[in-house]
PDB file of C-alpha atoms and ligand atoms in Angstrom:
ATOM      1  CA  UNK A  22    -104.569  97.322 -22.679  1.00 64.00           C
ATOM      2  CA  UNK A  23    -105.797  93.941 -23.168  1.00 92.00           C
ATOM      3  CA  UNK A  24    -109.463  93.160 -23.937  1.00 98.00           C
ATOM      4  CA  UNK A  25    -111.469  92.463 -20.355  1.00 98.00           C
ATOM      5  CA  UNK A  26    -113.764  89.262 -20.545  1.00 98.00           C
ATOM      6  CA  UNK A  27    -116.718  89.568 -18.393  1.00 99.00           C
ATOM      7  CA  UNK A  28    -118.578  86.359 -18.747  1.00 99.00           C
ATOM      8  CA  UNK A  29    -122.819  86.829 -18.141  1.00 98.00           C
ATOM      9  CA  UNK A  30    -124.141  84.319 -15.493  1.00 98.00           C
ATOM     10  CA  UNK A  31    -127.153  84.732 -17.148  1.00 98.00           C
ATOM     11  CA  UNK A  32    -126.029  81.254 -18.953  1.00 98.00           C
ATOM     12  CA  UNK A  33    -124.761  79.723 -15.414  1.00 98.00           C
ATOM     13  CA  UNK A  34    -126.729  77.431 -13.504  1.00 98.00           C
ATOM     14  CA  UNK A  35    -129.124  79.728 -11.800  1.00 98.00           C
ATOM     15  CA  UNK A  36    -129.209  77.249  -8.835  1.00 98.00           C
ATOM     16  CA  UNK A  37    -125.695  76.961  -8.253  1.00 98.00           C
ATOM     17  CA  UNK A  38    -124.062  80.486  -8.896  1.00 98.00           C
ATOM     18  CA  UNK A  39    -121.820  81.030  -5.963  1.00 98.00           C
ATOM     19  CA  UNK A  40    -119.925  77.856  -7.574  1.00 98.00           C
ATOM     20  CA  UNK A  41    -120.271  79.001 -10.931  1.00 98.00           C
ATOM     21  CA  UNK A  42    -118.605  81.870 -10.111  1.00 98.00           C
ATOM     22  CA  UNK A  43    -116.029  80.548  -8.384  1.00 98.00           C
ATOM     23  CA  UNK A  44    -115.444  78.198 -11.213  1.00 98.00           C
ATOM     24  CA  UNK A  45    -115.601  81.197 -13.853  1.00 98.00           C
ATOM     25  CA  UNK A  46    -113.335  83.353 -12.189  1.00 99.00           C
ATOM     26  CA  UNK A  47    -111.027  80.520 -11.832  1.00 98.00           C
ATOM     27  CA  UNK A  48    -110.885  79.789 -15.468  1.00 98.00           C
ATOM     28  CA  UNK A  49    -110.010  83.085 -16.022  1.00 98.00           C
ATOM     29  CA  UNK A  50    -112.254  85.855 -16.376  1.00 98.00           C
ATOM     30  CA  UNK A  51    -111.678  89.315 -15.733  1.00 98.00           C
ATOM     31  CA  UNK A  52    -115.363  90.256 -14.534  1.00 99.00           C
ATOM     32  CA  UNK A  53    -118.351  88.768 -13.503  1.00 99.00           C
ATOM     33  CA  UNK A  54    -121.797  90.292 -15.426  1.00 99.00           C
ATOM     34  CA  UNK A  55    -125.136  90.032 -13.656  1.00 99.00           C
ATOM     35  CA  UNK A  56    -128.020  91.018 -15.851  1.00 99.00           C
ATOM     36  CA  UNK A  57    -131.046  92.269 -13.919  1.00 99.00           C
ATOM     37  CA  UNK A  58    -134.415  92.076 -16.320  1.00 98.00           C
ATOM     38  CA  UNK A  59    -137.918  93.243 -14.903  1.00 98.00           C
ATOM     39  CA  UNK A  60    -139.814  91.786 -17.483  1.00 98.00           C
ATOM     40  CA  UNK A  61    -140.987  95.173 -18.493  1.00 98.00           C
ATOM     41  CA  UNK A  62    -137.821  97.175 -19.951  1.00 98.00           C
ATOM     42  CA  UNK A  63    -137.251  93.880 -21.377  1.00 98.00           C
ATOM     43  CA  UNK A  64    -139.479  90.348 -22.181  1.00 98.00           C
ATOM     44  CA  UNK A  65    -137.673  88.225 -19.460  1.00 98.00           C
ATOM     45  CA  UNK A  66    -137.561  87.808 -16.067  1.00 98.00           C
ATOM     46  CA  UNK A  67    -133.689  87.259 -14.046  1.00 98.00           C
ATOM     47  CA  UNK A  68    -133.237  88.564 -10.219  1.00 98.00           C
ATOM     48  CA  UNK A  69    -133.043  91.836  -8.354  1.00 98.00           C
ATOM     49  CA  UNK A  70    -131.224  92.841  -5.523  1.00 98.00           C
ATOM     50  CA  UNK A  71    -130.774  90.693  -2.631  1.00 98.00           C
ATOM     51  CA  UNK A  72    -129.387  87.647  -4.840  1.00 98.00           C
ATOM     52  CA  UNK A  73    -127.028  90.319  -6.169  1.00 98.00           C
ATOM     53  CA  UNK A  74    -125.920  90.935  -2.922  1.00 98.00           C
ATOM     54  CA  UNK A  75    -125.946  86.915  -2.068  1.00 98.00           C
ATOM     55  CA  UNK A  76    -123.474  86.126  -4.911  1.00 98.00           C
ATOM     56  CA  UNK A  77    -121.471  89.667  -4.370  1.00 98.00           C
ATOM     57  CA  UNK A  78    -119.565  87.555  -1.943  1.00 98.00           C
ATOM     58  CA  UNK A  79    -118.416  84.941  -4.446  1.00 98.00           C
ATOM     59  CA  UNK A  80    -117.112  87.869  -6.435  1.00 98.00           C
ATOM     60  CA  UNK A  81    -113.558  88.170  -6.415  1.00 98.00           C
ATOM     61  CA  UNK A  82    -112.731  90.098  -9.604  1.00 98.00           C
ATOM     62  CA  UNK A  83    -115.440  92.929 -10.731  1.00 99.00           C
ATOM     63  CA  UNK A  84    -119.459  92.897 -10.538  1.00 99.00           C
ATOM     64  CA  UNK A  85    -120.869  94.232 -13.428  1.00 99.00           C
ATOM     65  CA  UNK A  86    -124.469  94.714 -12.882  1.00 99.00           C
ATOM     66  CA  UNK A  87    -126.103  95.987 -16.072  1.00 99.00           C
ATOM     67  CA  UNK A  88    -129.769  96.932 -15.147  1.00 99.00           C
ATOM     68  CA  UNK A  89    -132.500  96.209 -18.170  1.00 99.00           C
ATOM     69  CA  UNK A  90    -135.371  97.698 -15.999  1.00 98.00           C
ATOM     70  CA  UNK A  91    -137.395 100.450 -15.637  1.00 98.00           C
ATOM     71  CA  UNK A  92    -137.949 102.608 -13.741  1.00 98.00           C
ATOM     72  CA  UNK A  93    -133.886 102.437 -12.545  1.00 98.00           C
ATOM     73  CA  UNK A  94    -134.236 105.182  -9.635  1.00 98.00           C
ATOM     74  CA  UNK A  95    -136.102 103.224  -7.550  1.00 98.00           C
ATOM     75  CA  UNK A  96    -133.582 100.712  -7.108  1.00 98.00           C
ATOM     76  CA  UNK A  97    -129.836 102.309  -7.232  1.00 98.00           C
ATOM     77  CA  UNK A  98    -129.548 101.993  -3.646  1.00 98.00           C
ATOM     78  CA  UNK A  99    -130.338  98.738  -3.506  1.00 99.00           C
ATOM     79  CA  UNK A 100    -128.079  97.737  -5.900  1.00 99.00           C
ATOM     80  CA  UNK A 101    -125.201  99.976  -4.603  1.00 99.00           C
ATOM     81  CA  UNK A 102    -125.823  98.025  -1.242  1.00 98.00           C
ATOM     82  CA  UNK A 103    -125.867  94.867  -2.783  1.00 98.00           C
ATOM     83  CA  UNK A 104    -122.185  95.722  -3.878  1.00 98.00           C
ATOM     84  CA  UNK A 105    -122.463  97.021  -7.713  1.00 99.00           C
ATOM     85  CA  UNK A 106    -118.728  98.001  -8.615  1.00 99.00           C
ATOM     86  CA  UNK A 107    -119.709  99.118 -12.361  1.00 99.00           C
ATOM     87  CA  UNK A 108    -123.750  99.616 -12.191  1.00 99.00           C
ATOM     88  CA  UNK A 109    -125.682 100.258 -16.170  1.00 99.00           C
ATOM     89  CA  UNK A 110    -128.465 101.771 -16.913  1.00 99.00           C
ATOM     90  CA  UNK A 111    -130.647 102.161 -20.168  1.00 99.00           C
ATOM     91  CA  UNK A 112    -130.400 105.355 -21.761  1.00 98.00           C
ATOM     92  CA  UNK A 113    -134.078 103.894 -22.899  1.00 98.00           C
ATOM     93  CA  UNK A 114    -135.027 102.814 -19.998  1.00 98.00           C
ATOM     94  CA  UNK A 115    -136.485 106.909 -19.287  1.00 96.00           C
ATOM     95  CA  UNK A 116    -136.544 110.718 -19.690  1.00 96.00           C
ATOM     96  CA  UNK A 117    -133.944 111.284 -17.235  1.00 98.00           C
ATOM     97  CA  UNK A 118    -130.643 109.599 -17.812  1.00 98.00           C
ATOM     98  CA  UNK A 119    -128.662 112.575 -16.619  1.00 98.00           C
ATOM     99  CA  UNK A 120    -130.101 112.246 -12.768  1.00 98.00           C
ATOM    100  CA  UNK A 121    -130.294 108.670 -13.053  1.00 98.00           C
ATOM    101  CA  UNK A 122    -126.112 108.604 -14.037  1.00 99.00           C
ATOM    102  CA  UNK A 123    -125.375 110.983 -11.042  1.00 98.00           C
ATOM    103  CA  UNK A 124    -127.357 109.088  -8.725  1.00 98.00           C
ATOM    104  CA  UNK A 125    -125.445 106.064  -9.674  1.00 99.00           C
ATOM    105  CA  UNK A 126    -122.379 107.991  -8.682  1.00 99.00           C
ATOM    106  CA  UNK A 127    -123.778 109.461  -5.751  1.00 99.00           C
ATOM    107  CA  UNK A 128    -124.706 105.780  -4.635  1.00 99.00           C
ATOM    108  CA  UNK A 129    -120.799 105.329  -4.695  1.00 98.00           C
ATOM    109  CA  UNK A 130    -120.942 103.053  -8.111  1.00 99.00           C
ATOM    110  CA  UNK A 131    -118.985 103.391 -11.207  1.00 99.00           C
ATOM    111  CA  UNK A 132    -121.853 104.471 -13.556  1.00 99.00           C
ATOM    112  CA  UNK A 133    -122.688 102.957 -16.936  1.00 99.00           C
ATOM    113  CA  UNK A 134    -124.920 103.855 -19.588  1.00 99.00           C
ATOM    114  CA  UNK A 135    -126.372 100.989 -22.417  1.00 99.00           C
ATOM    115  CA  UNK A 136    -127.619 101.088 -25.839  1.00 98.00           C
ATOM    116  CA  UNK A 137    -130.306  99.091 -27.764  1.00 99.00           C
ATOM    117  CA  UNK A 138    -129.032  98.179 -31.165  1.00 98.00           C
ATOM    118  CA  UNK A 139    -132.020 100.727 -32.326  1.00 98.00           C
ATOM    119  CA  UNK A 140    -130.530 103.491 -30.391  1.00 99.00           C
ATOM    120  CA  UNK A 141    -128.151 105.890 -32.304  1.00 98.00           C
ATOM    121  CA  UNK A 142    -124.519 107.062 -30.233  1.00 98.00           C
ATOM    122  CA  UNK A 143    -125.962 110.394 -30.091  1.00 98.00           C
ATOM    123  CA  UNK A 144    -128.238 109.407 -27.941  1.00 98.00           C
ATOM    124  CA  UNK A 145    -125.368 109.573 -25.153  1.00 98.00           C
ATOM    125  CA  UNK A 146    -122.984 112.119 -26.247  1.00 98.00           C
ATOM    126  CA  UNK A 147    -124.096 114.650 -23.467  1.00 98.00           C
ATOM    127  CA  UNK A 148    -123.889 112.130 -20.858  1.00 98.00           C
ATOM    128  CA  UNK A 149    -120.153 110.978 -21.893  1.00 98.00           C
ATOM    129  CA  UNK A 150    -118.502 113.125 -18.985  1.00 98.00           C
ATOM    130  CA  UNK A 151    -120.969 111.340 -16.337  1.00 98.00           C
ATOM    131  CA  UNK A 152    -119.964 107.582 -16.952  1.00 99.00           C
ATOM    132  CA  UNK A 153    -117.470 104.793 -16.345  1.00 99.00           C
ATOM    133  CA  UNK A 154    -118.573 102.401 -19.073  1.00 99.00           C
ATOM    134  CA  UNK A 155    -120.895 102.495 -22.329  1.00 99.00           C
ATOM    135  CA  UNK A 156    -122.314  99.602 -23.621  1.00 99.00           C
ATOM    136  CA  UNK A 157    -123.242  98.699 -26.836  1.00 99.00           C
ATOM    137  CA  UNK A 158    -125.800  96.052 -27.053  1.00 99.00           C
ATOM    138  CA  UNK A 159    -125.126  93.565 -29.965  1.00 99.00           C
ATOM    139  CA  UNK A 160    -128.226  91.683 -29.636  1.00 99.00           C
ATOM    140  CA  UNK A 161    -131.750  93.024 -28.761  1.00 98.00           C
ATOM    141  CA  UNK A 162    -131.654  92.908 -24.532  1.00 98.00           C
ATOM    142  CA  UNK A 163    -133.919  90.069 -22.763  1.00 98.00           C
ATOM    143  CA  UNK A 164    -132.255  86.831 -23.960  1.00 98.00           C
ATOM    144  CA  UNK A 165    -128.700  84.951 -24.051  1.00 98.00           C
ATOM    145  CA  UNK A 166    -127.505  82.924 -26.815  1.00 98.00           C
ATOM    146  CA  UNK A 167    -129.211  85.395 -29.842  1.00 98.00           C
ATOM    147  CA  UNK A 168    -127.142  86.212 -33.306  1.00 98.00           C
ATOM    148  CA  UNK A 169    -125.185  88.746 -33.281  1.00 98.00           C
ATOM    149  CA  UNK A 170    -126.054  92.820 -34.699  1.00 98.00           C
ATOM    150  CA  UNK A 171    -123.311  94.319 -36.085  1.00 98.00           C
ATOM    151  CA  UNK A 172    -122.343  97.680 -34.396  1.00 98.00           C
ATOM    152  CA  UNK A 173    -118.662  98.024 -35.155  1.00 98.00           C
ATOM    153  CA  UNK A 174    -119.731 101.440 -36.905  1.00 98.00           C
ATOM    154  CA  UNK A 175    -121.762 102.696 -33.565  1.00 98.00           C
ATOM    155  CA  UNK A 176    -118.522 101.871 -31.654  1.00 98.00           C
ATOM    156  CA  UNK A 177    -116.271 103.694 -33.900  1.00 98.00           C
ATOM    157  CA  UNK A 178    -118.604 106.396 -33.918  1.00 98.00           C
ATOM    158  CA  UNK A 179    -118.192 106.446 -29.751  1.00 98.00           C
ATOM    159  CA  UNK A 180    -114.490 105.826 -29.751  1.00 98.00           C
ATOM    160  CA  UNK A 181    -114.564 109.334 -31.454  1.00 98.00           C
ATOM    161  CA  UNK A 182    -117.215 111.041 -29.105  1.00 98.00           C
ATOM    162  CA  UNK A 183    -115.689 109.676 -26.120  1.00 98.00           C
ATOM    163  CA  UNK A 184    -111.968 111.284 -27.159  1.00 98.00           C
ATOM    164  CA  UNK A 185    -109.705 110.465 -24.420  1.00 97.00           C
ATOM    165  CA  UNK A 186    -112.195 110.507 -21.369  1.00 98.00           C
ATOM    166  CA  UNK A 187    -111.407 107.335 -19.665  1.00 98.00           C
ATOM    167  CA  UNK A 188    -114.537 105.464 -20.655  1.00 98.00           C
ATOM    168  CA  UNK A 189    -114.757 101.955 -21.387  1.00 98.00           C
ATOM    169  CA  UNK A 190    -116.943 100.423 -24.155  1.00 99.00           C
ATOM    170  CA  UNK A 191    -118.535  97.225 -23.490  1.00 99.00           C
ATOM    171  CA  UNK A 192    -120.038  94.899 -25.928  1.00 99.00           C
ATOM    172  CA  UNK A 193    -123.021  92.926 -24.972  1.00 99.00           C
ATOM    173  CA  UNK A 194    -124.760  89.951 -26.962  1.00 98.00           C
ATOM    174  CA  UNK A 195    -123.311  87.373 -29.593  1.00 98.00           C
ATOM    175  CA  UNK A 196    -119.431  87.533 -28.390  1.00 98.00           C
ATOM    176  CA  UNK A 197    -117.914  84.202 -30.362  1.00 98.00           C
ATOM    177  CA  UNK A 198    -114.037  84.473 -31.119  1.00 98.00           C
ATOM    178  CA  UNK A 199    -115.744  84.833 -34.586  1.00 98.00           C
ATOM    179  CA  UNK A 200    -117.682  88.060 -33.810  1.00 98.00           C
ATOM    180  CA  UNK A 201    -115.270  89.556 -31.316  1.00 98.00           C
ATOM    181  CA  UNK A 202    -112.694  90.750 -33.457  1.00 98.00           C
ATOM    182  CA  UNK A 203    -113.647  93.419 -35.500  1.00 98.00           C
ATOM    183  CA  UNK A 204    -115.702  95.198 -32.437  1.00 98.00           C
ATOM    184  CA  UNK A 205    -112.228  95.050 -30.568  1.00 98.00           C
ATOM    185  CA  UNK A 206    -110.479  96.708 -33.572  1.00 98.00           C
ATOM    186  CA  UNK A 207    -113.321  99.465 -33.889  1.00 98.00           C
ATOM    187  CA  UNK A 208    -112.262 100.014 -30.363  1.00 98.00           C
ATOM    188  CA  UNK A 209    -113.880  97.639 -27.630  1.00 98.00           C
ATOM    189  CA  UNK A 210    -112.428  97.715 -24.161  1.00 98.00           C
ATOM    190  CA  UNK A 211    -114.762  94.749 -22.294  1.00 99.00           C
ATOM    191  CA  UNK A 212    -116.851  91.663 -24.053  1.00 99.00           C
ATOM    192  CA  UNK A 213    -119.187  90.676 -22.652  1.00 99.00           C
ATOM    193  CA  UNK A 214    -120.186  86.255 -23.149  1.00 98.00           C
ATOM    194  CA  UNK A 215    -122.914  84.326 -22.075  1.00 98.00           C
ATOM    195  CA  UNK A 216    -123.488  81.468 -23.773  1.00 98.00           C
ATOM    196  CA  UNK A 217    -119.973  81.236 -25.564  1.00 98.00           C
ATOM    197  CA  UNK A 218    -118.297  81.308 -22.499  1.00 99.00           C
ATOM    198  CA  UNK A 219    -120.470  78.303 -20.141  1.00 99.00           C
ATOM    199  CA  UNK A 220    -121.331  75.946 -22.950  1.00 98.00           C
ATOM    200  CA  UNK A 221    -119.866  72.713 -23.335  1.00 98.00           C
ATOM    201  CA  UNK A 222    -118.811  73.419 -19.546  1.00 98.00           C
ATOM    202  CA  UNK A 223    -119.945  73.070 -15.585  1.00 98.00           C
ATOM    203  CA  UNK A 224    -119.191  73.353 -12.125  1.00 98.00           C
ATOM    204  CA  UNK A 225    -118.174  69.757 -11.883  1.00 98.00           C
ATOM    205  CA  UNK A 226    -116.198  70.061 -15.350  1.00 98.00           C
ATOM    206  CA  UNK A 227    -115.126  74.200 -15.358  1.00 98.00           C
ATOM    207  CA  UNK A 228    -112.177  73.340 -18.125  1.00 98.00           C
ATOM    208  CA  UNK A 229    -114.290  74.268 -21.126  1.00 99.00           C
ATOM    209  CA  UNK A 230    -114.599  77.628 -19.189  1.00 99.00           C
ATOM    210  CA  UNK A 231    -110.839  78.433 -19.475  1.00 98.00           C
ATOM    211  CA  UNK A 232    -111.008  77.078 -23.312  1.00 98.00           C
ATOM    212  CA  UNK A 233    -113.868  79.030 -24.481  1.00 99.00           C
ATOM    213  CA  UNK A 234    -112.008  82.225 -22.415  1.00 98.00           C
ATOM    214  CA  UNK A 235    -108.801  81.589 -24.028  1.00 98.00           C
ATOM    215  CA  UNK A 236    -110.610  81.282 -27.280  1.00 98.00           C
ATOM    216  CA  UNK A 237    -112.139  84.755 -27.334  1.00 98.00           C
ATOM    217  CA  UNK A 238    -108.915  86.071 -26.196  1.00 98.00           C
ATOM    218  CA  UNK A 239    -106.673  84.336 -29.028  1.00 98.00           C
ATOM    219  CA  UNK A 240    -109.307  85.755 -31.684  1.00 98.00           C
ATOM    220  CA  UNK A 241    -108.837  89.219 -30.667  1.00 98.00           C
ATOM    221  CA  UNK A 242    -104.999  88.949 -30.244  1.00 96.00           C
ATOM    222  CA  UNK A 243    -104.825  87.108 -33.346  1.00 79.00           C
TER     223      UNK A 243
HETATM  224  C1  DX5 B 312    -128.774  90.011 -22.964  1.00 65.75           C
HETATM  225  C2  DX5 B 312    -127.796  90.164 -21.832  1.00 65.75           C
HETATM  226  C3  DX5 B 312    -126.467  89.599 -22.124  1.00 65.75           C
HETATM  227  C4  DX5 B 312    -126.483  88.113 -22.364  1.00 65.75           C
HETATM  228  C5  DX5 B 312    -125.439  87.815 -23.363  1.00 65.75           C
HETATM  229  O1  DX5 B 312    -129.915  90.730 -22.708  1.00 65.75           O
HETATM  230  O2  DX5 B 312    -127.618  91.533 -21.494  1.00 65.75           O
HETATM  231  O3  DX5 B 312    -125.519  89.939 -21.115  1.00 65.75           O
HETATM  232  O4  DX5 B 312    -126.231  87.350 -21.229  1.00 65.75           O
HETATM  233  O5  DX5 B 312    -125.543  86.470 -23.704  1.00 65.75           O
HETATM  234  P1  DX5 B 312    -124.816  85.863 -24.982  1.00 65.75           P
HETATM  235  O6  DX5 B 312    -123.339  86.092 -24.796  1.00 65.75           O
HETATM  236  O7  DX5 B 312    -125.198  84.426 -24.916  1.00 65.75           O
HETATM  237  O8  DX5 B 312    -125.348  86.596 -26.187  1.00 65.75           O
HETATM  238 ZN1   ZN B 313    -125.886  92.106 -20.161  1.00 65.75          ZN
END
C-alpha cells in the first residue's frame, strides 16, 4: 500500500476553508485532517463541531478529525453528526480510553487513539483490538509548523504490538520529505502535513499544493 497524505488545515486559511479544501484535495491529497484543540488538553485554541460539520461538505476524500480535548465524551456525538469518518482521541486526554474508543464506534466512527511524544506504546496495547488508526504524535500537540521528535522506535515498537490487526499508524507533526522517510520504513501507513504541505501555496495559486504533495510522496518512494 502506498503511504496516505492527509494534509492538516490547521495551516489553511481559516477564513476560506471550504476552498482550501477543494484546492487541497485537488492537488492531490488522500485525506483531509481537522485538528480540534480546547485550549485545555492542549495550549491553543482551533474549532469544534458545527464548523466541522460546515466544511464536512467540502470533503470529498476522508475527514480525519483528531480531537486534542478533554473531556472527549461529551462531544462524540457531535462530532459523529458533524460527519467524522476516522474520529482520535487522546489516550491522555483521561482515565477511560476503553469507553471513550467504544463510544466512538458506537457513534458509527472509525475510532482512533493518539500519543504524546511522552507517552510510551504500552500505553495502548490493550486498546489495539478497539481502533481504526493510532497516531503517533511527532511534535508536542497544540501548534503547526514545530521540529520534528523522532519516534521511528515507538512506531516499530507498534508495528509489532499491532501484528496483523488492520490498524493504521498515523504520524502527526514535522512531516518534510526529509523527516518522512524513515517513519514510513519503521512502518507508517498515513502522514500527516501542515505546514509542509500549504506553504509557498493558496487558493488563488493551489500548484505548490500538488508540489509539496508530490514531494513527500517521492521521499518515501525514493
Ligand atoms: C499539531 C497538530 C498537527 C499539525 C501538524 O498539534 O495535531 O496536525 O497541524 O502541523 P505540521 O505538519 O506543520 O507540523
Ligand atoms: Zn493533528
Amino acid at each position: 500500500m502506498s503511504v496516505i497524505i492527509a494534509p492538516s488545515i490547521l495551516s489553511a486559511d481559516f477564513a476560506d476553508f471550504g476552498r482550501e479544501i477543494q484546492a487541497v484535495e485537488a492537488q492531490g491529497a488522500d485525506w483531509v485532517h481537522v485538528d480540534v484543540m480546547d485550549g485545555h488538553f492542549v495550549p491553543n485554541l482551533t474549532f469544534g463541531p458545527p464548523l466541522v460539520k460546515a466544511i464536512r461538505r467540502h470533503i470529498h476524500t476522508v475527514m480525519d478529525v483528531h480531537l486534542m480535548i478533554a473531556p472527549v465524551d461529551p462531544y462524540i456525538d457531535a462530532f459523529a453528526e458533524a460527519g467524522a469518518d476516522y474520529l482520535t482521541a487522546h489516550v491522555e486526554a483521561g482515565p477511560h480510553i476503553h469507553r471513550t474508543l467504544q463510544a466512538i464506534r458506537a457513534a458509527g466512527c472509525k475510532p482512533g487513539v493518539a500519543l504524546n511524544p511522552g507517552t510510551p506504546a504500552s500505553a495502548v496495547a490493550e486498546v489495539l483490538g478497539l481502533v481504526d488508526l493510532v497516531c503517533v504524535m511527532t511534535v508536542n500537540p497544540g501548534f503547526g509548523g514545530q521540529s520534528y521528535i523522532d519516534m521511528t522506535a515507538k512506531v516499530a515498537e507498534l508495528r509489532r504490538l499491532i501484528g496483523d490487526r488492520p490498524v493504521l499508524i498515523e504520524i502527526d507533526g514535522g512531516m518534510t520529505p526529509a523527516t518522512a522517510p524513515a517513519i514510513v520504513r519503521a512502518g507508517a501507513d498515513v502522514l500527516v502535513a501542515g505546514s509542509a504541505v500549504f506553504k509557498g501555496g493558496s487558493v488563488d495559486n493551489p500548484a505548490p499544493y500538488g508540489a509539496n504533495i508530490r514531494a513527500i510522496r517521492d521521499a518515501v518512494a525514493g
